[in-house]
C-alpha cells in the first residue's frame, strides 16, 4: 500500500541535547533518514510534565531544533516540526486511551520510578506513554529510532495499535517497530546513565575548551600511570567505543600495555569527540542564533506533518464511528466489541 517506509522520533526540549541523545537517538535517526521518509519532532508538550519556566522551554525548543540541523538533518528531506503544531495528536491520544487498560500505564517505568522515589507524579507522567503512542501512530510510522530507555513506550504503542486494529479494523493504524542499537545506554561523566535531569551530560556543541573540561572530569580509576589498566567497565572507554570504535580500539591497546594514564585516555576521547562534533559546532551556533529561520523550518515541517496527520485522524474517526459518513460507508466499519472497561 505504502511504498516508502516512515521513520519517526521525538526529543523532549527539557534542556540542551547531550551526547547520549546524539548517540542514542539523533545519529541513528539521521542514518535512517537516508532511506526512510522521516519525521523528527520536538516533543514540547511532553516537556510540560516537568518544565515550569516558559522562557526556558522556548529556548530549549530552539536548542533541540538547531541540534537536529547541525547534526545533519536536511529540512527539505526530513520533516522537522513541533509536536504542538499538530494538535490532532490529542484527539488520537484520547481514542487510544479508551482502548488501554489503566494497568498498562501503571506498569510504565517512569511512573513506577517516580512512585518508588516517593514523588507524587502529575497525571501527565502517568499519561505520557499514551501521548507518545499517538505521536507515533498519527504519522503511520514504521520504525521508531530511540535509546533503550524508550523501548517500553514503543512496545506499549504497538500493543495499543494492535488493539485498535483488532477492534476497529486491521487497516486503521500502522503498527511500528522499535529501532534500538546494540550499544548500552550512554554513560554520563559519573558513570550513571547520561541524562539531562542528572546533570552528568557531555554537551554536544559547547566550545572545545568547555568540552575538554567536561571530558577531563569523567570519573576514572586511581591506578598509577605505569600500571596496565582494564578498559572494559570504564566510562571513558565505554564512551569512546560509541563515539569512534577505531579510537576506542587504540585506547584499549594502550591502556592494557601500561604507561598510559586515564588522563591520556580522556585526551583521546576528547579528540574523538572533536573529530565528530567539532565541524558541526559552528553550524549549531549559526542556526541557534537565527530563530526566525528556525521558526520557518519548523512551520514548514508542521504543514507537511499536518497533511499526514489529517489523513490518519480521518481514518480513525471513520473507523470508530465518529465522522459524518454516508450510511454505505458506515456499514463497512467494524462494530466496537464491548470488551474494554
Ligand atoms: P533525557 O533522558 O536526557 O531527558 P530524552 O528523554 O529527551 O533525554 O531522550 C531523547 C532521546 O535520547 C531518546 O530516544 C532517548 O532514548 C535517547 N537517550 C537519552 N539519554 C540517553 C543515553 N544516556 N543513552 C542513549 N540514548 C539516550
Ligand atoms: N518519550 C521520548 C523521550 O523521553 C520523547 C518522545 C515523545 C518520543 N514522543 C515520541 C520518542 C515519539 C519517539 C517517538 O525521550
Short mmCIF file of C-alpha atoms and ligand atoms in Angstrom, two decimals:
data_model
loop_
_atom_site.label_atom_id
_atom_site.label_comp_id
_atom_site.label_asym_id
_atom_site.label_seq_id
_atom_site.Cartn_x
_atom_site.Cartn_y
_atom_site.Cartn_z
CA UNK A 1 0.00 0.00 0.00
CA UNK A 2 2.69 2.49 1.05
CA UNK A 3 5.91 2.24 -0.95
CA UNK A 4 8.18 4.33 1.28
CA UNK A 5 8.52 3.40 4.94
CA UNK A 6 8.41 6.04 7.64
CA UNK A 7 10.85 6.67 10.48
CA UNK A 8 9.83 8.95 13.35
CA UNK A 9 11.30 10.06 16.64
CA UNK A 10 10.94 12.88 19.16
CA UNK A 11 13.17 14.65 21.64
CA UNK A 12 11.85 16.49 24.68
CA UNK A 13 13.03 20.12 24.88
CA UNK A 14 13.90 19.95 28.56
CA UNK A 15 17.45 21.20 28.11
CA UNK A 16 20.20 21.37 25.52
CA UNK A 17 20.65 17.88 23.99
CA UNK A 18 23.66 15.89 25.21
CA UNK A 19 25.92 13.20 23.79
CA UNK A 20 23.52 10.43 24.95
CA UNK A 21 20.71 11.95 22.89
CA UNK A 22 23.05 12.24 19.92
CA UNK A 23 24.43 8.67 20.05
CA UNK A 24 21.21 7.03 21.22
CA UNK A 25 18.67 8.78 19.02
CA UNK A 26 19.90 11.57 16.71
CA UNK A 27 22.73 9.79 14.87
CA UNK A 28 20.78 6.55 14.25
CA UNK A 29 17.71 8.56 13.20
CA UNK A 30 19.74 10.53 10.65
CA UNK A 31 21.12 7.28 9.26
CA UNK A 32 17.55 6.01 8.79
CA UNK A 33 16.56 9.30 7.15
CA UNK A 34 18.80 8.34 4.22
CA UNK A 35 16.34 5.65 3.16
CA UNK A 36 13.04 6.30 5.02
CA UNK A 37 10.50 9.09 4.87
CA UNK A 38 11.43 10.72 8.15
CA UNK A 39 9.59 12.87 10.67
CA UNK A 40 11.62 14.13 13.61
CA UNK A 41 9.93 16.37 16.10
CA UNK A 42 10.36 18.36 19.28
CA UNK A 43 8.15 16.84 21.97
CA UNK A 44 7.25 20.17 23.60
CA UNK A 45 4.01 19.01 25.24
CA UNK A 46 5.85 16.03 26.74
CA UNK A 47 8.30 18.50 28.29
CA UNK A 48 5.44 20.07 30.24
CA UNK A 49 5.39 17.10 32.61
CA UNK A 50 8.46 18.70 34.22
CA UNK A 51 9.04 22.19 32.78
CA UNK A 52 7.58 25.15 34.64
CA UNK A 53 9.56 28.00 33.08
CA UNK A 54 8.02 29.16 29.77
CA UNK A 55 11.10 31.13 28.68
CA UNK A 56 13.39 28.16 29.33
CA UNK A 57 11.04 25.86 27.41
CA UNK A 58 11.04 28.23 24.44
CA UNK A 59 14.85 28.36 24.47
CA UNK A 60 15.12 24.57 24.69
CA UNK A 61 12.82 24.15 21.70
CA UNK A 62 15.28 26.19 19.63
CA UNK A 63 18.24 24.29 21.12
CA UNK A 64 16.76 20.98 20.01
CA UNK A 65 15.84 22.27 16.55
CA UNK A 66 19.34 23.71 15.98
CA UNK A 67 20.88 20.46 17.25
CA UNK A 68 18.99 18.36 14.71
CA UNK A 69 20.03 20.69 11.91
CA UNK A 70 23.67 20.92 12.98
CA UNK A 71 23.80 17.14 13.32
CA UNK A 72 22.98 16.94 9.62
CA UNK A 73 19.18 16.89 9.28
CA UNK A 74 18.17 18.19 5.85
CA UNK A 75 14.82 20.00 6.32
CA UNK A 76 13.97 19.51 2.65
CA UNK A 77 14.09 15.78 3.13
CA UNK A 78 13.15 15.26 6.77
CA UNK A 79 10.03 16.79 8.27
CA UNK A 80 11.20 18.68 11.38
CA UNK A 81 8.39 20.13 13.50
CA UNK A 82 6.98 20.99 16.90
CA UNK A 83 4.69 18.33 18.37
CA UNK A 84 2.33 21.13 19.49
CA UNK A 85 1.84 22.35 15.92
CA UNK A 86 -0.33 19.31 15.15
CA UNK A 87 -3.00 19.23 17.89
CA UNK A 88 -4.71 16.24 16.27
CA UNK A 89 -2.27 14.24 18.38
CA UNK A 90 -4.52 14.88 21.39
CA UNK A 91 -7.57 13.64 19.56
CA UNK A 92 -5.80 10.41 18.71
CA UNK A 93 -4.40 10.07 22.23
CA UNK A 94 -7.95 10.16 23.60
CA UNK A 95 -9.05 7.39 21.27
CA UNK A 96 -6.01 5.31 22.28
CA UNK A 97 -6.61 5.87 25.98
CA UNK A 98 -10.09 4.40 25.59
CA UNK A 99 -8.52 1.17 24.35
CA UNK A 100 -5.81 0.93 27.01
CA UNK A 101 -6.16 -0.75 30.38
CA UNK A 102 -5.01 1.55 33.20
CA UNK A 103 -2.81 -1.30 34.49
CA UNK A 104 -0.62 -0.95 31.45
CA UNK A 105 0.08 2.67 32.35
CA UNK A 106 0.63 1.73 35.99
CA UNK A 107 3.46 -0.52 34.78
CA UNK A 108 5.13 2.39 32.90
CA UNK A 109 8.70 2.67 34.13
CA UNK A 110 8.82 6.48 34.50
CA UNK A 111 5.62 6.42 36.52
CA UNK A 112 6.77 3.49 38.64
CA UNK A 113 10.21 5.11 39.19
CA UNK A 114 8.55 8.33 40.35
CA UNK A 115 6.38 6.42 42.83
CA UNK A 116 9.36 4.37 44.02
CA UNK A 117 11.26 7.60 44.75
CA UNK A 118 8.35 8.78 46.87
CA UNK A 119 7.39 11.52 44.38
CA UNK A 120 3.77 12.38 43.74
CA UNK A 121 3.77 12.27 39.92
CA UNK A 122 1.39 14.50 38.00
CA UNK A 123 -1.21 12.90 35.74
CA UNK A 124 0.91 13.89 32.73
CA UNK A 125 3.63 11.49 33.86
CA UNK A 126 1.01 8.74 34.04
CA UNK A 127 -0.50 9.59 30.65
CA UNK A 128 2.89 10.24 28.95
CA UNK A 129 3.06 6.90 27.07
CA UNK A 130 -0.40 7.47 25.55
CA UNK A 131 0.62 10.81 24.07
CA UNK A 132 3.83 9.20 22.83
CA UNK A 133 1.87 6.38 21.18
CA UNK A 134 -0.31 8.99 19.48
CA UNK A 135 2.84 10.81 18.25
CA UNK A 136 3.96 7.62 16.59
CA UNK A 137 0.64 6.37 15.21
CA UNK A 138 -0.56 9.72 13.85
CA UNK A 139 2.10 9.61 11.13
CA UNK A 140 1.80 5.97 10.00
CA UNK A 141 5.24 5.26 11.45
CA UNK A 142 7.02 2.02 10.56
CA UNK A 143 10.16 2.45 12.66
CA UNK A 144 10.99 4.45 15.79
CA UNK A 145 14.71 5.05 16.46
CA UNK A 146 15.13 5.62 20.21
CA UNK A 147 17.51 4.88 23.05
CA UNK A 148 16.93 1.70 25.09
CA UNK A 149 15.09 3.60 27.84
CA UNK A 150 12.22 4.31 25.42
CA UNK A 151 11.71 0.73 24.27
CA UNK A 152 8.90 0.04 26.72
CA UNK A 153 6.97 3.06 25.44
CA UNK A 154 7.18 1.87 21.85
CA UNK A 155 6.07 -1.60 22.92
CA UNK A 156 3.00 -0.09 24.59
CA UNK A 157 2.36 1.83 21.38
CA UNK A 158 2.48 -1.41 19.40
CA UNK A 159 0.06 -3.06 21.83
CA UNK A 160 -2.49 -0.30 21.62
CA UNK A 161 -2.23 -0.08 17.82
CA UNK A 162 -2.83 -3.82 17.54
CA UNK A 163 -5.80 -3.50 19.84
CA UNK A 164 -7.30 -0.65 17.79
CA UNK A 165 -6.83 -2.68 14.64
CA UNK A 166 -8.37 -5.75 16.24
CA UNK A 167 -11.41 -3.81 17.40
CA UNK A 168 -11.93 -1.33 14.56
CA UNK A 169 -10.35 -2.94 11.53
CA UNK A 170 -6.90 -4.12 10.55
CA UNK A 171 -6.10 -1.14 8.32
CA UNK A 172 -6.82 1.52 10.91
CA UNK A 173 -3.28 2.05 12.25
CA UNK A 174 0.24 1.11 11.18
CA UNK A 175 1.96 -0.99 13.87
CA UNK A 176 5.52 0.36 14.31
CA UNK A 177 8.80 -1.40 15.09
CA UNK A 178 11.26 -0.06 17.63
CA UNK A 179 14.82 0.57 16.42
CA UNK A 180 17.33 0.43 19.29
CA UNK A 181 21.03 -0.06 18.68
CA UNK A 182 23.05 -2.83 20.35
CA UNK A 183 25.07 -0.28 22.30
CA UNK A 184 24.26 0.12 26.00
CA UNK A 185 22.84 3.44 27.21
CA UNK A 186 25.47 6.13 27.01
CA UNK A 187 27.01 6.73 30.46
CA UNK A 188 27.43 10.24 31.86
CA UNK A 189 30.57 11.67 33.44
CA UNK A 190 29.65 9.97 36.74
CA UNK A 191 29.22 6.56 35.11
CA UNK A 192 25.41 6.58 35.53
CA UNK A 193 23.04 6.88 32.53
CA UNK A 194 23.68 10.22 30.85
CA UNK A 195 20.56 12.28 31.42
CA UNK A 196 19.52 15.92 31.24
CA UNK A 197 17.96 15.74 34.66
CA UNK A 198 21.05 14.23 36.29
CA UNK A 199 23.39 16.99 35.15
CA UNK A 200 26.02 14.41 34.14
CA UNK A 201 25.87 15.15 30.41
CA UNK A 202 28.55 15.84 27.85
CA UNK A 203 27.35 18.88 25.91
CA UNK A 204 27.25 18.44 22.16
CA UNK A 205 28.23 21.82 20.83
CA UNK A 206 29.96 23.57 23.74
CA UNK A 207 33.22 25.38 22.87
CA UNK A 208 36.20 22.99 22.61
CA UNK A 209 37.68 24.31 25.87
CA UNK A 210 34.48 23.61 27.80
CA UNK A 211 34.09 20.19 26.16
CA UNK A 212 37.65 19.25 27.19
CA UNK A 213 37.00 20.38 30.75
CA UNK A 214 33.89 18.18 30.98
CA UNK A 215 35.71 15.19 29.47
CA UNK A 216 38.58 15.65 31.94
CA UNK A 217 36.07 15.48 34.81
CA UNK A 218 34.92 11.93 33.91
CA UNK A 219 35.32 9.57 36.87
CA UNK A 220 38.12 7.01 36.44
CA UNK A 221 40.14 4.54 38.49
CA UNK A 222 43.13 5.72 40.51
CA UNK A 223 45.86 3.39 39.14
CA UNK A 224 49.31 4.87 38.57
CA UNK A 225 50.41 5.89 35.09
CA UNK A 226 52.66 2.82 34.71
CA UNK A 227 50.12 0.17 35.68
CA UNK A 228 48.32 -1.73 32.91
CA UNK A 229 44.60 -0.95 33.02
CA UNK A 230 41.43 -2.79 32.03
CA UNK A 231 39.36 -0.65 29.63
CA UNK A 232 36.12 -2.66 29.92
CA UNK A 233 33.91 -1.20 32.59
CA UNK A 234 35.49 2.24 32.46
CA UNK A 235 33.28 5.16 31.46
CA UNK A 236 35.95 6.77 29.23
CA UNK A 237 36.30 3.60 27.16
CA UNK A 238 32.52 2.99 27.02
CA UNK A 239 32.01 6.48 25.69
CA UNK A 240 34.84 6.23 23.20
CA UNK A 241 33.52 2.92 21.86
CA UNK A 242 30.27 4.59 20.94
CA UNK A 243 31.80 7.75 19.52
CA UNK A 244 34.55 6.08 17.49
CA UNK A 245 35.19 2.31 17.61
CA UNK A 246 38.61 2.79 15.95
CA UNK A 247 39.80 5.31 18.53
CA UNK A 248 38.46 3.00 21.27
CA UNK A 249 40.44 0.05 19.97
CA UNK A 250 43.67 2.05 20.03
CA UNK A 251 42.80 3.30 23.53
CA UNK A 252 42.21 -0.25 24.81
CA UNK A 253 45.59 -1.43 23.48
CA UNK A 254 47.41 1.46 25.16
CA UNK A 255 45.59 1.02 28.48
CA UNK A 256 46.36 -2.71 28.60
CA UNK A 257 50.04 -2.08 27.79
CA UNK A 258 50.55 0.28 30.73
CA UNK A 259 52.49 3.55 30.76
CA UNK A 260 49.27 5.21 29.61
CA UNK A 261 47.17 7.07 32.16
CA UNK A 262 43.47 7.78 32.40
CA UNK A 263 44.35 11.39 31.53
CA UNK A 264 45.73 10.16 28.19
CA UNK A 265 42.57 8.14 27.62
CA UNK A 266 40.41 11.19 28.31
CA UNK A 267 42.51 13.23 25.88
CA UNK A 268 41.95 10.52 23.23
CA UNK A 269 38.21 10.62 23.90
CA UNK A 270 38.22 14.41 23.65
CA UNK A 271 39.96 14.17 20.27
CA UNK A 272 37.44 11.58 19.02
CA UNK A 273 34.59 13.87 20.12
CA UNK A 274 36.21 16.86 18.44
CA UNK A 275 36.52 14.91 15.18
CA UNK A 276 32.81 14.00 15.31
CA UNK A 277 31.34 17.23 16.68
CA UNK A 278 33.90 20.00 16.10
CA UNK A 279 32.94 20.63 12.46
CA UNK A 280 29.24 20.88 13.44
CA UNK A 281 29.76 23.40 16.25
CA UNK A 282 29.82 26.49 14.05
CA UNK A 283 26.74 25.32 12.18
CA UNK A 284 24.96 24.92 15.51
CA UNK A 285 25.92 28.40 16.69
CA UNK A 286 24.79 29.98 13.40
CA UNK A 287 21.48 28.10 13.34
CA UNK A 288 20.79 28.74 17.01
CA UNK A 289 21.30 32.48 16.58
CA UNK A 290 18.79 32.68 13.72
CA UNK A 291 15.48 31.91 15.45
CA UNK A 292 13.33 33.33 12.59
CA UNK A 293 14.97 30.79 10.26
CA UNK A 294 14.33 28.02 12.80
CA UNK A 295 10.67 29.09 13.05
CA UNK A 296 10.34 28.99 9.27
CA UNK A 297 11.79 25.47 9.09
CA UNK A 298 9.59 24.24 11.95
CA UNK A 299 6.45 25.82 10.45
CA UNK A 300 7.08 24.31 7.04
CA UNK A 301 7.66 20.95 8.69
CA UNK A 302 4.41 21.31 10.63
CA UNK A 303 2.45 21.94 7.41
CA UNK A 304 3.79 18.73 5.93
CA UNK A 305 3.23 16.77 9.15
CA UNK A 306 -0.35 18.06 9.43
CA UNK A 307 -1.20 16.80 5.97
CA UNK A 308 -0.23 13.26 7.01
CA UNK A 309 -1.99 13.61 10.40
CA UNK A 310 -5.27 14.72 8.79
CA UNK A 311 -5.45 11.54 6.76
CA UNK A 312 -4.79 9.31 9.77
CA UNK A 313 -7.23 11.09 12.04
CA UNK A 314 -9.90 10.93 9.30
CA UNK A 315 -9.34 7.20 9.01
CA UNK A 316 -9.55 6.76 12.79
CA UNK A 317 -12.73 8.84 13.16
CA UNK A 318 -14.32 6.86 10.41
CA UNK A 319 -13.22 3.53 11.90
CA UNK A 320 -14.58 4.30 15.37
CA UNK A 321 -17.86 5.66 14.01
CA UNK A 322 -17.45 9.32 14.86
CA UNK A 323 -17.12 11.03 11.49
CA UNK A 324 -20.15 12.09 9.49
CA UNK A 325 -20.03 9.36 6.88
CA UNK A 326 -22.61 8.04 4.49
CA UNK A 327 -24.63 5.07 5.69
CA UNK A 328 -22.96 2.98 2.98
CA UNK A 329 -19.57 3.81 4.49
CA UNK A 330 -20.80 3.14 7.99
CA UNK A 331 -21.90 -0.33 7.03
CA UNK A 332 -18.31 -1.09 6.09
CA UNK A 333 -16.93 -0.12 9.51
CA UNK A 334 -16.29 -2.75 12.13
CA UNK A 335 -18.51 -2.55 15.23
CA UNK A 336 -16.95 -1.85 18.63
CA UNK A 337 -16.70 -5.08 20.59
CA UNK A 338 -17.73 -4.44 24.22
CA UNK A 339 -14.57 -5.77 25.85
CA UNK A 340 -12.85 -2.66 27.14
CA UNK A 341 -13.56 -1.41 30.60
P1 LIG B 1 16.92 12.65 28.78
O1 LIG B 1 16.81 11.22 29.26
O2 LIG B 1 18.29 13.19 28.95
O3 LIG B 1 15.86 13.55 29.35
P2 LIG B 1 15.27 12.42 26.45
O4 LIG B 1 14.37 11.64 27.33
O5 LIG B 1 14.76 13.70 25.89
O6 LIG B 1 16.64 12.63 27.22
O7 LIG B 1 15.75 11.47 25.27
C1 LIG B 1 15.75 11.78 23.89
C2 LIG B 1 16.27 10.56 23.12
O8 LIG B 1 17.64 10.31 23.50
C3 LIG B 1 15.52 9.26 23.43
O9 LIG B 1 15.44 8.46 22.25
C4 LIG B 1 16.38 8.58 24.45
O10 LIG B 1 16.23 7.17 24.42
C5 LIG B 1 17.78 8.98 23.98
N1 LIG B 1 18.69 9.00 25.14
C6 LIG B 1 18.63 9.80 26.23
N2 LIG B 1 19.63 9.53 27.08
C7 LIG B 1 20.34 8.52 26.52
C8 LIG B 1 21.51 7.79 26.90
N3 LIG B 1 22.15 8.05 28.04
N4 LIG B 1 21.96 6.82 26.08
C9 LIG B 1 21.33 6.56 24.90
N5 LIG B 1 20.24 7.20 24.48
C10 LIG B 1 19.74 8.17 25.27
N1 LIG B 2 9.47 9.98 25.26
C1 LIG B 2 10.63 10.37 24.49
C2 LIG B 2 11.76 10.67 25.47
O1 LIG B 2 11.52 10.95 26.62
C3 LIG B 2 10.34 11.54 23.59
C4 LIG B 2 9.22 11.24 22.66
C5 LIG B 2 7.96 11.78 22.71
C6 LIG B 2 9.26 10.33 21.58
N2 LIG B 2 7.22 11.27 21.70
C7 LIG B 2 7.96 10.38 20.99
C8 LIG B 2 10.24 9.49 21.06
C9 LIG B 2 7.64 9.57 19.89
C10 LIG B 2 9.90 8.68 19.95
C11 LIG B 2 8.61 8.74 19.37
O2 LIG B 2 12.87 10.64 25.06
#
